[in-house]
Amino acid sequence: IGYEDMRPAREQRAPKQECSEQTHRSSRLHTSASIFGSYSAVFVTVYFVVIVASYGFLDDYVVLSLAIRHEMGDNFLMLLAYGRPLYALLQGLSFSLMQNVGDLRFLRALGILGIAALATAFHFWLVRARLPRAVTIGLPLALGLMPAFQIYAAWAATAFYPITALLAGLGFVLVECSQSDAQSVNWLGIIAAIAVLTTALCINQPAAMFFWV
């Protein structure tokens, strides 16, 4: 009789628990979107001039000229020789969509959003480390304003480099989470980390060194 009396209560707990988990996931998603939106707003404001201005920088002119003339073959082979096959593919696809120098602003905008995504991921990692709120908000902001990222924001050819740093950081997180203790290792997580870091290295090796940051 006791078991029969308890079963309805247990059956009622499951939907409530599922509802609670869904609410928690929805809240986390909303928080992530809010943080990303906030960092995006800040970086778009700071780097606004590179979006509204019509210009190219160094390799932008050469690559755009090759893309317009459909002569990206040699550039593709050169990037392959540099060990950046994925970057060669991304650059070829992105520049082939550009019609003139003014269109390069869209690639620069993409780079700025990549910086915001990296700052957002860095923010949550700092929160996970239980650092003070001023640090979790200010340090990612300072990261996105460093000279290296100023170049990434202003140079269309480097639009995918912030994503490279983000992938490298994700690789570190996967390694960190795969080692719960000295005697237990999640090898699936390690393999995923290797795959993510390899992807980052195939875009840009220096930016992939963000793994060590």
XYZ file of C-alpha atoms in Angstrom:
213
model
C 0.000 0.000 0.000
C 2.882 2.322 0.825
C 4.470 1.801 -2.576
C 1.193 2.477 -4.377
C 0.760 5.672 -2.378
C 4.267 6.863 -3.190
C 4.251 6.147 -6.929
C 2.001 9.049 -7.982
C 4.229 11.449 -6.046
C 7.322 10.159 -7.835
C 5.590 10.382 -11.176
C 4.734 13.998 -10.414
C 8.329 14.899 -9.528
C 9.754 13.956 -12.933
C 7.855 16.606 -14.964
C 8.713 19.233 -12.346
C 12.391 18.308 -12.479
C 12.406 18.386 -16.289
C 10.683 21.768 -16.231
C 13.292 23.066 -13.777
C 16.155 21.843 -15.986
C 14.599 23.420 -19.078
C 14.155 26.711 -17.222
C 17.793 26.573 -16.081
C 19.043 25.928 -19.642
C 16.850 28.727 -20.973
C 18.204 31.082 -18.311
C 21.812 30.195 -19.154
C 21.145 30.699 -22.851
C 19.573 34.088 -22.183
C 22.527 35.073 -19.994
C 25.036 33.996 -22.655
C 23.177 35.968 -25.318
C 23.074 39.025 -23.055
C 26.803 38.863 -22.314
C 27.638 38.361 -25.988
C 25.362 41.246 -26.952
C 26.971 43.512 -24.378
C 30.512 42.753 -25.502
C 29.454 43.074 -29.146
C 27.983 46.507 -28.467
C 31.170 47.669 -26.753
C 33.535 46.390 -29.439
C 31.362 47.610 -32.313
C 31.363 51.053 -30.676
C 35.129 51.048 -30.149
C 35.929 49.720 -33.623
C 33.042 51.486 -35.373
C 35.335 53.358 -37.741
C 36.614 50.140 -39.359
C 33.025 49.223 -40.227
C 31.945 52.527 -41.761
C 35.231 53.328 -43.530
C 35.900 51.979 -47.006
C 39.488 50.752 -47.205
C 41.772 47.760 -47.502
C 44.988 46.969 -45.686
C 48.092 45.255 -47.083
C 47.056 41.783 -48.328
C 43.402 42.806 -48.581
C 43.975 44.454 -51.964
C 45.939 41.558 -53.421
C 43.551 38.852 -52.250
C 40.467 40.843 -53.289
C 41.960 41.424 -56.746
C 42.666 37.715 -57.134
C 39.172 36.812 -55.952
C 37.462 39.210 -58.361
C 39.511 37.778 -61.248
C 38.891 34.202 -60.045
C 42.626 33.587 -59.744
C 42.849 32.360 -56.151
C 44.708 29.168 -57.050
C 48.242 30.405 -56.342
C 47.143 32.091 -53.113
C 45.471 28.856 -52.023
C 48.658 26.869 -52.674
C 50.725 29.444 -50.790
C 48.501 29.164 -47.712
C 48.683 25.388 -47.936
C 52.464 25.682 -47.871
C 52.117 27.796 -44.718
C 50.189 24.932 -43.077
C 46.854 26.803 -43.110
C 44.519 24.742 -45.332
C 41.333 25.714 -43.506
C 42.265 29.392 -43.625
C 42.911 29.041 -47.356
C 39.380 27.684 -47.781
C 37.769 30.321 -45.556
C 39.655 33.173 -47.199
C 38.810 31.958 -50.673
C 35.105 31.624 -49.875
C 34.804 34.934 -48.010
C 36.737 37.103 -50.474
C 34.869 35.573 -53.410
C 31.721 37.165 -51.951
C 33.281 40.638 -51.953
C 32.579 42.849 -54.984
C 34.764 45.833 -54.111
C 36.951 47.338 -51.402
C 33.919 48.730 -49.595
C 32.550 45.222 -49.048
C 35.556 44.345 -46.892
C 33.741 46.089 -44.035
C 31.588 42.960 -43.678
C 34.656 40.799 -43.012
C 35.922 43.321 -40.477
C 32.500 43.263 -38.777
C 32.729 39.471 -38.648
C 36.125 39.782 -36.980
C 34.684 42.131 -34.352
C 31.884 39.671 -33.585
C 34.548 36.973 -33.275
C 36.335 39.107 -30.680
C 33.035 39.487 -28.792
C 32.502 35.709 -28.886
C 35.998 35.132 -27.524
C 35.434 37.679 -24.751
C 32.139 35.996 -23.850
C 33.761 32.567 -23.589
C 36.618 34.033 -21.529
C 34.089 35.701 -19.227
C 32.342 32.422 -18.417
C 35.644 30.679 -17.816
C 36.605 33.376 -15.309
C 33.183 33.040 -13.672
C 33.785 29.310 -13.394
C 37.065 30.100 -11.634
C 35.053 32.182 -9.105
C 37.000 35.360 -9.648
C 35.608 38.771 -8.603
C 32.883 40.233 -10.805
C 35.063 43.182 -11.821
C 37.675 40.734 -13.128
C 35.183 38.502 -14.967
C 33.789 41.521 -16.815
C 36.845 43.748 -17.183
C 39.505 41.227 -18.170
C 37.671 39.931 -21.292
C 37.021 43.545 -22.240
C 40.718 44.372 -21.901
C 41.554 41.272 -23.939
C 39.450 42.454 -26.860
C 41.163 45.854 -26.785
C 44.728 44.523 -26.899
C 46.882 45.610 -29.900
C 46.703 42.164 -31.513
C 42.903 42.248 -31.531
C 42.889 45.838 -32.750
C 44.716 44.550 -35.826
C 42.287 41.643 -36.189
C 39.386 44.111 -36.107
C 40.953 46.496 -38.633
C 42.308 43.963 -41.142
C 39.793 42.023 -43.251
C 42.306 39.274 -44.041
C 42.528 38.416 -40.317
C 38.762 38.275 -39.722
C 38.919 34.573 -38.810
C 41.785 34.885 -36.332
C 39.583 35.658 -33.289
C 37.643 32.471 -34.064
C 40.986 30.660 -34.112
C 41.760 31.935 -30.620
C 38.268 30.893 -29.497
C 38.779 27.356 -30.825
C 42.159 27.151 -29.099
C 40.594 28.276 -25.824
C 37.864 25.667 -26.261
C 40.577 23.054 -26.696
C 42.061 24.054 -23.344
C 38.642 23.877 -21.659
C 38.093 20.373 -23.042
C 41.461 19.243 -21.695
C 40.772 20.839 -18.307
C 37.338 19.239 -18.020
C 38.643 15.842 -19.136
C 40.947 15.580 -16.129
C 38.675 15.433 -13.108
C 41.499 13.992 -11.005
C 44.965 12.504 -11.406
C 43.664 8.956 -11.861
C 40.644 9.602 -14.093
C 40.944 10.905 -17.648
C 38.130 11.304 -20.172
C 39.917 10.292 -23.348
C 36.979 11.257 -25.529
C 37.374 14.810 -24.250
C 41.115 14.710 -24.926
C 40.510 13.545 -28.493
C 37.943 16.319 -28.971
C 40.465 18.849 -27.633
C 43.106 17.612 -30.086
C 40.616 17.897 -32.956
C 39.585 21.437 -31.977
C 43.175 22.605 -31.518
C 44.189 21.037 -34.842
C 41.353 22.938 -36.506
C 42.649 26.174 -34.945
C 46.196 25.444 -36.135
C 44.885 24.880 -39.660
C 43.568 28.460 -39.642
C 46.406 30.393 -38.041
C 49.193 29.021 -35.878
C 50.055 32.181 -33.876
C 46.411 32.836 -32.961
C 46.049 29.174 -31.940
C 48.680 29.773 -29.251
C 45.817 31.274 -27.262
C 45.548 27.680 -25.977
C 48.304 28.547 -23.512
C 46.604 31.727 -22.286
